Amino acid sequence: MVRVDGSGSSNSLISARGLSKTYSRGGEQIQVLQALNLDVDAGEFIAFMGPSGSGKTTLLNLLGGLDVPSAGSITVAGDEITHMSRSRLTQWRARHVGFVFQMYNLIPVLTAFQNVELPLLLTSLSKAQRRQHVETALGVVGLSDRIHHYPRQLSGGQEQRVTIARAIVSDPTFLLCDEPTGDLDRKSADEIMELILRLVKEYKKTVLMVTHDPVVAARADVTLHLEKGVLVEADRLQTVSSGGAR
Amino acid sequence: MAIPVVYNLRSVKERWTSAVVAVLGIAGTVGVFIAMLSLAFGFKATLVSSGSSDNAMVRRAGSTSEMDSSISLDQIKIMEDFPGVAHANGSPLVTPEVVVIAPFPLRSTGTDANVQVRGVSPRALEVRSKVKMIAGRFYQPGLAELVVGRNVDKTYAGLSMGDSVKFGGGTWQVVGVFDAGGSAFDSEVWCDAHVLNQIYHRPENIYQSLTVHLDSPSSLRQFKDAATADPRLTVDVSPEIEYYAKQSRTLTKLIVVLGGIVAVVMGIGAVFGALNTMYSAVAERSREIATLRALGFGAGSVVFSFMIEALLISLVGGLLGAVAVLPLNGLTTGAMNWQTFSHLAFAFRITPFLLGLGLLFALVMGILGGFFPALRAARRPVAPALRAM
Ligand SMILES: Nc1ncnc2c1ncn2[C@@H]1O[C@H](COP(=O)(O)OP(=O)(O)OP(=O)(O)O)[C@@H](O)[C@H]1O
Ligand SMILES: [Mg+2]
């Protein structure tokens, strides 16, 4: 069960302790995260909310090993990532993290197939195995008929589904989604949310998602609010009543 | 596995206008580079092909070329009997020669250029078996007649078959044209050495060089040893090939050095063009690079990928430059032979080796122009670049 008070058990999948991040801009220090604690168990689906500039993206970047904290530690599946060298961290990302960005971040000159294949190029899979994995992932997101399309030939919702296929194709330990529906209309957003829920329920994925949309956040097991640099559990009750023992 | 090359190929294609600067810069540089070297190669090849491996060239000891050499008839008579000298019809195959420089108007500009006029023996064609008459006939001994190399006919006005020309105080008749296989002789005018000495009021029995046809290339040793051992002689004996190769050295070096300077200066410009193209590619694709890094591609993969891209661009530039100058191959031009101060026609000679060298030069420019942008791409922090729109 998710915890924000630093009391998580040692078998939490993701565990952040005393996490701080300070940016310096023009000689001025901006404290974004201040001794934040977080424990997430495998298979949980967490939504992060908070005002713009509260540090949601900063938190995801730290958890995903894209940035390093000013203080504190992050442990994922028993590995402390906060002391890894840059190149080890890069390898760790490839193995453990699936990213879904608000702006999709697909490579425009590569087809859907080639975009989804990218993470597999870092594995030892053969060409035939890669092809099979890519086709499966694109099948899961419902884009089997768009395999050789370029991103600009796809709608926003379809692009985001390619991004999700890319995030799950290598079967990472957890998914980080930064406003995955932020750029989509209501209908596409709903479809993406259905897809993410399916990943959690059917495929037992662990998902950490940032969103501004309360409707979207309501689909998650728990919504955590980022306020003044720490996380606050908003609707603990809801989680308990819906049976958090997943 | 590395970032797929198709990513670079398509990215370059997508933004080809930006790559054009780099491609044209490198193409221009490689073109000039190959053209310069092919000029030097052509010049050298023309002179080197003038020599035959089974001919020996004899000059006064210490002379730098035929121009400042002299050999007396007595000395020539001694050398005719040396071992190694080839014979035909019972007499030695040698040609004692004198050379003068005479100005003739160029067809192209109308201005005068120096032509090397060579007085040869009637056996000159036998000594230099590469030289063949292609029109008219050889001169008649004792007459003021000229045979001209095939480039002479093309390059100068008034030196064609049947023309009668005045120089050196005499009037000469052009009676034949010879083909010397693309060598320096093609730019020469030949006549009877005796007649040349008479008309120029030179001493009857003094020549400037002796070219000896040997039994075989290996006979040079014997002949040279005999010449060195004889106290009556003070001469230098060298293989004819070596003599002409040496003549080509000054100008070849000059062209290579000047061409090298030009190529390096242009190359610096081209590298800056490539740097510019690559830096803007890195800047424009910073979010793509950050995405690849987020997916787990290492800094090394990114450097490698952008180096590949720079090399692709430079290869296209190199190929373009090479193709652009290819039509120069075989094109005849002229230059001053600095050893003899005479005008020499020769052709650009673009060899596969030169083309390879040009492409190598292009790749070096690509490496120089791609390395720092590639490094910047790999070093940029991932998180901020992902936020950038
Ligand atoms: N590289 C950086 N250098 C300086 N300040 C930064 C940097 N990255 C983020 N910040 C600042 O840190 C704060 C938190 O930014 P962050 O992007 O994490 O917020 P967010 O909650 O994701 O906001 P949004 O909802 O708008 O996406 C902001 O004030 C931002 O300006
Ligand atoms: Mg954000």
mmCIF file of N, CA, C and O in Angstrom, chain A residues 150-231:
data_model
loop_
_atom_site.group_PDB
_atom_site.id
_atom_site.type_symbol
_atom_site.label_atom_id
_atom_site.label_comp_id
_atom_site.label_asym_id
_atom_site.label_seq_id
_atom_site.Cartn_x
_atom_site.Cartn_y
_atom_site.Cartn_z
ATOM 1 N N TYR A 150 4.052 7.061 -39.809
ATOM 2 C CA TYR A 150 4.932 7.991 -39.098
ATOM 3 C C TYR A 150 4.091 8.780 -38.100
ATOM 4 O O TYR A 150 2.883 8.946 -38.310
ATOM 5 N N PRO A 151 4.729 9.298 -37.033
ATOM 6 C CA PRO A 151 3.971 10.031 -36.016
ATOM 7 C C PRO A 151 3.069 11.114 -36.618
ATOM 8 O O PRO A 151 1.937 11.283 -36.181
ATOM 9 N N ARG A 152 3.559 11.841 -37.630
ATOM 10 C CA ARG A 152 2.733 12.933 -38.156
ATOM 11 C C ARG A 152 1.500 12.407 -38.906
ATOM 12 O O ARG A 152 0.593 13.180 -39.204
ATOM 13 N N GLN A 153 1.465 11.119 -39.198
ATOM 14 C CA GLN A 153 0.295 10.535 -39.863
ATOM 15 C C GLN A 153 -0.716 9.990 -38.852
ATOM 16 O O GLN A 153 -1.691 9.363 -39.235
ATOM 17 N N LEU A 154 -0.436 10.228 -37.545
ATOM 18 C CA LEU A 154 -1.309 9.699 -36.498
ATOM 19 C C LEU A 154 -1.975 10.840 -35.739
ATOM 20 O O LEU A 154 -1.458 11.952 -35.691
ATOM 21 N N SER A 155 -3.137 10.546 -35.126
ATOM 22 C CA SER A 155 -3.794 11.537 -34.275
ATOM 23 C C SER A 155 -3.054 11.593 -32.940
ATOM 24 O O SER A 155 -2.232 10.724 -32.633
ATOM 25 N N GLY A 156 -3.368 12.628 -32.137
ATOM 26 C CA GLY A 156 -2.711 12.771 -30.836
ATOM 27 C C GLY A 156 -2.913 11.536 -29.970
ATOM 28 O O GLY A 156 -1.974 11.027 -29.353
ATOM 29 N N GLY A 157 -4.152 11.027 -29.957
ATOM 30 C CA GLY A 157 -4.437 9.849 -29.145
ATOM 31 C C GLY A 157 -3.652 8.641 -29.621
ATOM 32 O O GLY A 157 -3.121 7.871 -28.820
ATOM 33 N N GLN A 158 -3.550 8.513 -30.953
ATOM 34 C CA GLN A 158 -2.781 7.382 -31.503
ATOM 35 C C GLN A 158 -1.295 7.520 -31.177
ATOM 36 O O GLN A 158 -0.627 6.548 -30.842
ATOM 37 N N GLU A 159 -0.798 8.768 -31.282
ATOM 38 C CA GLU A 159 0.615 8.987 -30.940
ATOM 39 C C GLU A 159 0.882 8.574 -29.500
ATOM 40 O O GLU A 159 1.888 7.927 -29.194
ATOM 41 N N GLN A 160 -0.058 8.976 -28.594
ATOM 42 C CA GLN A 160 0.152 8.637 -27.197
ATOM 43 C C GLN A 160 0.105 7.126 -27.001
ATOM 44 O O GLN A 160 0.816 6.577 -26.171
ATOM 45 N N ARG A 161 -0.688 6.449 -27.813
ATOM 46 C CA ARG A 161 -0.740 4.989 -27.682
ATOM 47 C C ARG A 161 0.566 4.346 -28.168
ATOM 48 O O ARG A 161 1.017 3.347 -27.611
ATOM 49 N N VAL A 162 1.173 4.955 -29.193
ATOM 50 C CA VAL A 162 2.488 4.458 -29.624
ATOM 51 C C VAL A 162 3.493 4.649 -28.485
ATOM 52 O O VAL A 162 4.307 3.766 -28.189
ATOM 53 N N THR A 163 3.412 5.817 -27.828
ATOM 54 C CA THR A 163 4.328 6.080 -26.715
ATOM 55 C C THR A 163 4.147 5.026 -25.613
ATOM 56 O O THR A 163 5.130 4.542 -25.043
ATOM 57 N N ILE A 164 2.886 4.672 -25.353
ATOM 58 C CA ILE A 164 2.629 3.666 -24.318
ATOM 59 C C ILE A 164 3.177 2.307 -24.759
ATOM 60 O O ILE A 164 3.798 1.587 -23.975
ATOM 61 N N ALA A 165 2.999 1.985 -26.035
ATOM 62 C CA ALA A 165 3.563 0.732 -26.549
ATOM 63 C C ALA A 165 5.078 0.726 -26.372
ATOM 64 O O ALA A 165 5.679 -0.282 -25.982
ATOM 65 N N ARG A 166 5.707 1.881 -26.645
ATOM 66 C CA ARG A 166 7.157 1.983 -26.485
ATOM 67 C C ARG A 166 7.537 1.810 -25.009
ATOM 68 O O ARG A 166 8.570 1.230 -24.693
ATOM 69 N N ALA A 167 6.667 2.324 -24.106
ATOM 70 C CA ALA A 167 6.981 2.248 -22.683
ATOM 71 C C ALA A 167 6.850 0.826 -22.141
ATOM 72 O O ALA A 167 7.541 0.460 -21.201
ATOM 73 N N ILE A 168 5.965 0.024 -22.730
ATOM 74 C CA ILE A 168 5.748 -1.317 -22.160
ATOM 75 C C ILE A 168 6.478 -2.420 -22.915
ATOM 76 O O ILE A 168 6.567 -3.546 -22.427
ATOM 77 N N VAL A 169 7.029 -2.099 -24.081
ATOM 78 C CA VAL A 169 7.533 -3.162 -24.959
ATOM 79 C C VAL A 169 8.654 -3.963 -24.304
ATOM 80 O O VAL A 169 8.792 -5.166 -24.548
ATOM 81 N N SER A 170 9.452 -3.308 -23.473
ATOM 82 C CA SER A 170 10.563 -4.033 -22.856
ATOM 83 C C SER A 170 10.190 -4.545 -21.464
ATOM 84 O O SER A 170 11.062 -4.959 -20.713
ATOM 85 N N ASP A 171 8.891 -4.492 -21.149
ATOM 86 C CA ASP A 171 8.378 -4.969 -19.873
ATOM 87 C C ASP A 171 9.158 -4.395 -18.688
ATOM 88 O O ASP A 171 9.762 -5.132 -17.911
ATOM 89 N N PRO A 172 9.131 -3.057 -18.524
ATOM 90 C CA PRO A 172 9.901 -2.441 -17.454
ATOM 91 C C PRO A 172 9.245 -2.679 -16.096
ATOM 92 O O PRO A 172 8.099 -3.124 -16.010
ATOM 93 N N THR A 173 9.969 -2.375 -15.026
ATOM 94 C CA THR A 173 9.482 -2.590 -13.667
ATOM 95 C C THR A 173 8.296 -1.679 -13.354
ATOM 96 O O THR A 173 7.360 -2.086 -12.692
ATOM 97 N N PHE A 174 8.349 -0.443 -13.831
ATOM 98 C CA PHE A 174 7.219 0.466 -13.587
ATOM 99 C C PHE A 174 7.118 1.515 -14.693
ATOM 100 O O PHE A 174 8.072 1.732 -15.452
ATOM 101 N N LEU A 175 5.937 2.133 -14.790
ATOM 102 C CA LEU A 175 5.701 3.159 -15.807
ATOM 103 C C LEU A 175 5.565 4.524 -15.146
ATOM 104 O O LEU A 175 4.933 4.645 -14.098
ATOM 105 N N LEU A 176 6.164 5.534 -15.761
ATOM 106 C CA LEU A 176 6.016 6.913 -15.305
ATOM 107 C C LEU A 176 5.291 7.685 -16.394
ATOM 108 O O LEU A 176 5.779 7.761 -17.528
ATOM 109 N N CYS A 177 4.125 8.240 -16.061
ATOM 110 C CA CYS A 177 3.343 8.953 -17.065
ATOM 111 C C CYS A 177 3.163 10.399 -16.608
ATOM 112 O O CYS A 177 2.536 10.645 -15.576
ATOM 113 N N ASP A 178 3.741 11.340 -17.359
ATOM 114 C CA ASP A 178 3.629 12.756 -16.992
ATOM 115 C C ASP A 178 2.534 13.400 -17.833
ATOM 116 O O ASP A 178 2.733 13.684 -19.008
ATOM 117 N N GLU A 179 1.391 13.611 -17.242
ATOM 118 C CA GLU A 179 0.226 14.176 -17.926
ATOM 119 C C GLU A 179 -0.024 13.488 -19.270
ATOM 120 O O GLU A 179 -0.013 14.133 -20.316
ATOM 121 N N PRO A 180 -0.268 12.200 -19.249
ATOM 122 C CA PRO A 180 -0.408 11.457 -20.516
ATOM 123 C C PRO A 180 -1.619 11.902 -21.327
ATOM 124 O O PRO A 180 -1.662 11.687 -22.529
ATOM 125 N N THR A 181 -2.595 12.533 -20.657
ATOM 126 C CA THR A 181 -3.799 12.954 -21.380
ATOM 127 C C THR A 181 -3.863 14.468 -21.510
ATOM 128 O O THR A 181 -4.847 15.029 -21.987
ATOM 129 N N GLY A 182 -2.780 15.129 -21.072
ATOM 130 C CA GLY A 182 -2.793 16.596 -20.989
ATOM 131 C C GLY A 182 -3.031 17.287 -22.316
ATOM 132 O O GLY A 182 -3.518 18.414 -22.359
ATOM 133 N N ASP A 183 -2.681 16.615 -23.404
ATOM 134 C CA ASP A 183 -2.768 17.268 -24.707
ATOM 135 C C ASP A 183 -3.906 16.687 -25.545
ATOM 136 O O ASP A 183 -3.962 16.935 -26.742
ATOM 137 N N LEU A 184 -4.775 15.908 -24.904
ATOM 138 C CA LEU A 184 -5.785 15.182 -25.680
ATOM 139 C C LEU A 184 -7.199 15.678 -25.378
ATOM 140 O O LEU A 184 -7.476 16.211 -24.303
ATOM 141 N N ASP A 185 -8.108 15.473 -26.326
ATOM 142 C CA ASP A 185 -9.519 15.796 -26.070
ATOM 143 C C ASP A 185 -10.106 14.737 -25.119
ATOM 144 O O ASP A 185 -9.498 13.710 -24.843
ATOM 145 N N ARG A 186 -11.302 15.009 -24.644
ATOM 146 C CA ARG A 186 -11.924 14.155 -23.634
ATOM 147 C C ARG A 186 -11.985 12.687 -24.076
ATOM 148 O O ARG A 186 -11.608 11.778 -23.353
ATOM 149 N N LYS A 187 -12.429 12.492 -25.325
ATOM 150 C CA LYS A 187 -12.644 11.121 -25.796
ATOM 151 C C LYS A 187 -11.314 10.356 -25.870
ATOM 152 O O LYS A 187 -11.203 9.239 -25.365
ATOM 153 N N SER A 188 -10.303 11.007 -26.467
ATOM 154 C CA SER A 188 -8.999 10.348 -26.566
ATOM 155 C C SER A 188 -8.430 10.115 -25.181
ATOM 156 O O SER A 188 -7.815 9.073 -24.907
ATOM 157 N N ALA A 189 -8.634 11.104 -24.293
ATOM 158 C CA ALA A 189 -8.126 10.975 -22.927
ATOM 159 C C ALA A 189 -8.751 9.760 -22.253
ATOM 160 O O ALA A 189 -8.070 8.973 -21.590
ATOM 161 N N ASP A 190 -10.057 9.583 -22.439
ATOM 162 C CA ASP A 190 -10.737 8.421 -21.853
ATOM 163 C C ASP A 190 -10.145 7.118 -22.380
ATOM 164 O O ASP A 190 -9.929 6.170 -21.630
ATOM 165 N N GLU A 191 -9.908 7.083 -23.680
ATOM 166 C CA GLU A 191 -9.345 5.864 -24.275
ATOM 167 C C GLU A 191 -7.970 5.547 -23.695
ATOM 168 O O GLU A 191 -7.655 4.397 -23.400
ATOM 169 N N ILE A 192 -7.168 6.618 -23.532
ATOM 170 C CA ILE A 192 -5.833 6.404 -22.965
ATOM 171 C C ILE A 192 -5.950 5.900 -21.526
ATOM 172 O O ILE A 192 -5.224 4.989 -21.107
ATOM 173 N N MET A 193 -6.891 6.471 -20.783
ATOM 174 C CA MET A 193 -7.066 6.038 -19.401
ATOM 175 C C MET A 193 -7.522 4.582 -19.327
ATOM 176 O O MET A 193 -7.053 3.818 -18.487
ATOM 177 N N GLU A 194 -8.435 4.204 -20.231
ATOM 178 C CA GLU A 194 -8.855 2.796 -20.290
ATOM 179 C C GLU A 194 -7.642 1.899 -20.508
ATOM 180 O O GLU A 194 -7.489 0.857 -19.867
ATOM 181 N N LEU A 195 -6.783 2.349 -21.412
ATOM 182 C CA LEU A 195 -5.590 1.571 -21.753
ATOM 183 C C LEU A 195 -4.670 1.428 -20.540
ATOM 184 O O LEU A 195 -4.210 0.331 -20.210
ATOM 185 N N ILE A 196 -4.455 2.554 -19.842
ATOM 186 C CA ILE A 196 -3.562 2.503 -18.685
ATOM 187 C C ILE A 196 -4.168 1.606 -17.586
ATOM 188 O O ILE A 196 -3.464 0.802 -16.964
ATOM 189 N N LEU A 197 -5.471 1.713 -17.412
ATOM 190 C CA LEU A 197 -6.133 0.855 -16.423
ATOM 191 C C LEU A 197 -5.988 -0.621 -16.779
ATOM 192 O O LEU A 197 -5.778 -1.471 -15.921
ATOM 193 N N ARG A 198 -6.094 -0.904 -18.068
ATOM 194 C CA ARG A 198 -5.924 -2.290 -18.516
ATOM 195 C C ARG A 198 -4.507 -2.782 -18.214
ATOM 196 O O ARG A 198 -4.300 -3.928 -17.835
ATOM 197 N N LEU A 199 -3.534 -1.888 -18.408
ATOM 198 C CA LEU A 199 -2.146 -2.268 -18.130
ATOM 199 C C LEU A 199 -1.997 -2.622 -16.657
ATOM 200 O O LEU A 199 -1.286 -3.554 -16.291
ATOM 201 N N VAL A 200 -2.693 -1.846 -15.788
ATOM 202 C CA VAL A 200 -2.598 -2.099 -14.352
ATOM 203 C C VAL A 200 -3.321 -3.403 -13.994
ATOM 204 O O VAL A 200 -2.778 -4.259 -13.300
ATOM 205 N N LYS A 201 -4.548 -3.542 -14.498
ATOM 206 C CA LYS A 201 -5.377 -4.672 -14.084
ATOM 207 C C LYS A 201 -4.960 -5.973 -14.753
ATOM 208 O O LYS A 201 -4.708 -6.972 -14.099
ATOM 209 N N GLU A 202 -4.872 -5.943 -16.110
ATOM 210 C CA GLU A 202 -4.574 -7.177 -16.825
ATOM 211 C C GLU A 202 -3.105 -7.547 -16.756
ATOM 212 O O GLU A 202 -2.749 -8.697 -16.603
ATOM 213 N N TYR A 203 -2.248 -6.537 -16.909
ATOM 214 C CA TYR A 203 -0.823 -6.832 -17.036
ATOM 215 C C TYR A 203 -0.060 -6.555 -15.750
ATOM 216 O O TYR A 203 1.154 -6.649 -15.709
ATOM 217 N N LYS A 204 -0.800 -6.184 -14.667
ATOM 218 C CA LYS A 204 -0.198 -5.985 -13.347
ATOM 219 C C LYS A 204 0.955 -4.980 -13.366
ATOM 220 O O LYS A 204 1.982 -5.167 -12.718
ATOM 221 N N LYS A 205 0.789 -3.920 -14.142
ATOM 222 C CA LYS A 205 1.843 -2.902 -14.215
ATOM 223 C C LYS A 205 1.740 -1.963 -13.013
ATOM 224 O O LYS A 205 0.642 -1.700 -12.515
ATOM 225 N N THR A 206 2.895 -1.452 -12.577
ATOM 226 C CA THR A 206 2.934 -0.404 -11.564
ATOM 227 C C THR A 206 2.994 0.923 -12.311
ATOM 228 O O THR A 206 3.866 1.099 -13.166
ATOM 229 N N VAL A 207 2.066 1.823 -12.013
ATOM 230 C CA VAL A 207 2.002 3.069 -12.782
ATOM 231 C C VAL A 207 1.999 4.270 -11.848
ATOM 232 O O VAL A 207 1.207 4.325 -10.901
ATOM 233 N N LEU A 208 2.887 5.223 -12.129
ATOM 234 C CA LEU A 208 2.888 6.497 -11.413
ATOM 235 C C LEU A 208 2.568 7.576 -12.436
ATOM 236 O O LEU A 208 3.293 7.729 -13.423
ATOM 237 N N MET A 209 1.466 8.294 -12.198
ATOM 238 C CA MET A 209 0.970 9.203 -13.220
ATOM 239 C C MET A 209 0.738 10.603 -12.656
ATOM 240 O O MET A 209 0.168 10.758 -11.576
ATOM 241 N N VAL A 210 1.182 11.611 -13.386
ATOM 242 C CA VAL A 210 0.894 12.999 -13.025
ATOM 243 C C VAL A 210 -0.293 13.458 -13.863
ATOM 244 O O VAL A 210 -0.354 13.150 -15.057
ATOM 245 N N THR A 211 -1.220 14.154 -13.247
ATOM 246 C CA THR A 211 -2.324 14.703 -14.040
ATOM 247 C C THR A 211 -2.892 15.957 -13.391
ATOM 248 O O THR A 211 -2.753 16.181 -12.189
ATOM 249 N N HIS A 212 -3.476 16.806 -14.206
ATOM 250 C CA HIS A 212 -4.183 17.994 -13.709
ATOM 251 C C HIS A 212 -5.678 17.740 -13.650
ATOM 252 O O HIS A 212 -6.433 18.542 -13.134
ATOM 253 N N ASP A 213 -6.092 16.605 -14.231
ATOM 254 C CA ASP A 213 -7.503 16.345 -14.462
ATOM 255 C C ASP A 213 -8.068 15.449 -13.351
ATOM 256 O O ASP A 213 -7.692 14.275 -13.246
ATOM 257 N N PRO A 214 -8.965 15.972 -12.499
ATOM 258 C CA PRO A 214 -9.513 15.174 -11.391
ATOM 259 C C PRO A 214 -10.230 13.917 -11.888
ATOM 260 O O PRO A 214 -10.190 12.880 -11.225
ATOM 261 N N VAL A 215 -10.861 14.017 -13.068
ATOM 262 C CA VAL A 215 -11.564 12.857 -13.626
ATOM 263 C C VAL A 215 -10.572 11.739 -13.908
ATOM 264 O O VAL A 215 -10.815 10.562 -13.621
ATOM 265 N N VAL A 216 -9.446 12.132 -14.454
ATOM 266 C CA VAL A 216 -8.401 11.160 -14.767
ATOM 267 C C VAL A 216 -7.817 10.602 -13.473
ATOM 268 O O VAL A 216 -7.649 9.382 -13.315
ATOM 269 N N ALA A 217 -7.557 11.494 -12.514
ATOM 270 C CA ALA A 217 -6.945 11.074 -11.254
ATOM 271 C C ALA A 217 -7.850 10.090 -10.513
ATOM 272 O O ALA A 217 -7.373 9.160 -9.861
ATOM 273 N N ALA A 218 -9.153 10.276 -10.670
ATOM 274 C CA ALA A 218 -10.111 9.424 -9.963
ATOM 275 C C ALA A 218 -10.003 7.963 -10.382
ATOM 276 O O ALA A 218 -10.425 7.073 -9.649
ATOM 277 N N ARG A 219 -9.436 7.710 -11.570
ATOM 278 C CA ARG A 219 -9.301 6.330 -12.027
ATOM 279 C C ARG A 219 -8.183 5.585 -11.305
ATOM 280 O O ARG A 219 -8.135 4.362 -11.354
ATOM 281 N N ALA A 220 -7.260 6.352 -10.682
ATOM 282 C CA ALA A 220 -6.126 5.716 -10.013
ATOM 283 C C ALA A 220 -6.550 5.136 -8.670
ATOM 284 O O ALA A 220 -7.610 5.457 -8.146
ATOM 285 N N ASP A 221 -5.693 4.248 -8.103
ATOM 286 C CA ASP A 221 -5.976 3.691 -6.784
ATOM 287 C C ASP A 221 -5.923 4.786 -5.731
ATOM 288 O O ASP A 221 -6.733 4.828 -4.816
ATOM 289 N N VAL A 222 -4.918 5.649 -5.859
ATOM 290 C CA VAL A 222 -4.678 6.687 -4.868
ATOM 291 C C VAL A 222 -4.290 7.970 -5.571
ATOM 292 O O VAL A 222 -3.587 7.930 -6.575
ATOM 293 N N THR A 223 -4.728 9.084 -5.060
ATOM 294 C CA THR A 223 -4.251 10.366 -5.559
ATOM 295 C C THR A 223 -3.426 11.032 -4.469
ATOM 296 O O THR A 223 -3.874 11.135 -3.319
ATOM 297 N N LEU A 224 -2.215 11.435 -4.827
ATOM 298 C CA LEU A 224 -1.350 12.124 -3.876
ATOM 299 C C LEU A 224 -1.183 13.561 -4.346
ATOM 300 O O LEU A 224 -1.002 13.804 -5.544
ATOM 301 N N HIS A 225 -1.245 14.495 -3.391
ATOM 302 C CA HIS A 225 -1.081 15.898 -3.735
ATOM 303 C C HIS A 225 0.304 16.364 -3.344
ATOM 304 O O HIS A 225 0.781 16.072 -2.251
ATOM 305 N N LEU A 226 0.911 17.081 -4.257
ATOM 306 C CA LEU A 226 2.227 17.642 -3.971
ATOM 307 C C LEU A 226 2.017 19.071 -3.488
ATOM 308 O O LEU A 226 1.521 19.920 -4.233
ATOM 309 N N GLU A 227 2.346 19.282 -2.235
ATOM 310 C CA GLU A 227 2.134 20.603 -1.654
ATOM 311 C C GLU A 227 3.344 21.006 -0.843
ATOM 312 O O GLU A 227 3.793 20.272 0.020
ATOM 313 N N LYS A 228 3.890 22.163 -1.169
ATOM 314 C CA LYS A 228 5.050 22.711 -0.463
ATOM 315 C C LYS A 228 6.185 21.689 -0.371
ATOM 316 O O LYS A 228 6.832 21.529 0.659
ATOM 317 N N GLY A 229 6.361 20.955 -1.437
ATOM 318 C CA GLY A 229 7.539 20.088 -1.500
ATOM 319 C C GLY A 229 7.357 18.714 -0.890
ATOM 320 O O GLY A 229 8.289 17.911 -0.897
ATOM 321 N N VAL A 230 6.187 18.400 -0.338
ATOM 322 C CA VAL A 230 5.962 17.046 0.163
ATOM 323 C C VAL A 230 4.633 16.506 -0.371
ATOM 324 O O VAL A 230 3.807 17.258 -0.874
ATOM 325 N N LEU A 231 4.464 15.197 -0.245
ATOM 326 C CA LEU A 231 3.239 14.562 -0.728
ATOM 327 C C LEU A 231 2.219 14.450 0.398
ATOM 328 O O LEU A 231 2.569 14.146 1.541
#
